[in-house]
């Protein structure tokens, strides 16, 4: 049998397969690539023609993915102009992508009488037991390595590498200050600071951020970092809670705007009903933190019926969990890497909190789109639950795709006119009257402030991406808030002209400082850049709503409203918004909590201006001008700006909904061109 096999880069091979079952689609195969090294592929089709190699083995008893997953990958490939199989693989947990690597080991023989250089190599390998061949060639003279090999002192061996990156979580093993003192290189310092900020980070996240594997390992060896494996609570020890009596609900697409607690109750009821009928449920979480919380909670009720696909699951368990999808009567919880589970059937697809980031960092694919496609392919009901719908979902509700059930907001809203101060007099009085209550201060910006260059008469920007740079007093540094690797400097100088910078505006650090000055350190006060759905406060204060409203982007108003809605959902008594930029009209709608009208108006404007969700917006960034290409092949209508500082042309193009012109794909292959799907 001749099968078409796709590897993680998206490339396909035609392979001869002797042991393949009758219908081999979706099975994982191991085979030798051109280089002679083994790699993993997924069978995506049958084929005729000339074989480029042969399948060496099938490591699993059942298919890794089913035809529905392949169809969805193709849909996504069309929508995002990407190779479908690359997209497919990007959503498969890394522990399924096995590959073969050449290693070097020491031969079991007498190592005396070696010269100094050879001894160095031997010591290097001895310490590590085995070393990838490539690494050795990079480190030492290749002639020496060949010589040692020819003399039988070292052995070359090919072994399968079964990646275990997902299970590992890194954190600091010693206090931050001490850690920073013990390393010299800037990159390692950045790595330490990054881990310190996040507390627990997986290796995948670190590599995504551009940190080096060798640096991580070095810090680990020196005891500066520690590595641990996160497990969900052991099940056998916990007696199961009785799920509350079923509230019978009719199957159908539903949007639930509510508090975290009610969303959880709803989920428990839904899962109980589906399990009762022996059916599967899939719950997708953009936020890992919420995934872990809900998973732990559901385990209390449904025990082993809860199947989690996440970074904190051991590879062996993850493997078993994955193939459990071939059965029925489970609830599957996961993030992006659970979307291609090979379900035998799927009763309900739930997206839990679309207010968190639904875009997959690796390729910008929107989890909401996948949830929708899954519900189509499996004919499942589609359920979204969030503090409040985002604009796109609001439109779907209007179109009747979701039935909307919403819980009223409890808190009262106050809007305080702000000029430039961190906290207005009005807000000060307001808080002072409730100084004992639990209060959350929301500051959209991290760090201490922006950095202003008087010579350039503008806020300093990141030379890589154009984001406004952040000044952190605590770290004594200015940096790019979007991607740390872009820019970071201890010198308080303008990256553009070298002039001295000044503080401007305020971020979380400064807000904390000012509030502390007014009210002294208080345990009932909290600070955040992004309110968490599962928390609750008596009062929430958005200190600088204008940070969002002042950005010249068509989504600014939407982002502002989302922040208001998220904050309102976690406030029990009152929500205070400090702003100078809210129009009188909007003000009265917000005070009356008439968000539907606010969304209606926003949609009307978007429709008039042919903006998303009524069109698709594509941004093309290019180092050379591509006007002619665009005019000739893609569209006459585009908006172009040259970003002098970054030396990049930015083209904004709007398209009708549906498929984008094929010609855009050509741009993807060009050098120094980047396509961003809004
Ligand atoms: Zn940047
Ligand atoms: Zn300057």
Short mmCIF file of N, CA and C and ligand atoms in Angstrom, two decimals, residues 453 456 494 497, ligand 2:
data_model
loop_
_atom_site.label_atom_id
_atom_site.label_comp_id
_atom_site.label_asym_id
_atom_site.label_seq_id
_atom_site.Cartn_x
_atom_site.Cartn_y
_atom_site.Cartn_z
N UNK A 453 10.79 60.85 24.72
CA UNK A 453 12.02 61.51 24.26
C UNK A 453 11.70 62.94 23.87
N UNK A 456 12.96 63.83 20.22
CA UNK A 456 12.12 63.32 19.13
C UNK A 456 10.67 63.79 19.28
N UNK A 494 17.09 57.26 24.39
CA UNK A 494 16.19 57.03 23.27
C UNK A 494 16.87 56.11 22.25
N UNK A 497 17.46 58.38 18.88
CA UNK A 497 18.41 59.49 18.74
C UNK A 497 19.46 59.50 19.83
ZN1 LIG B 2 14.87 60.56 20.63
#
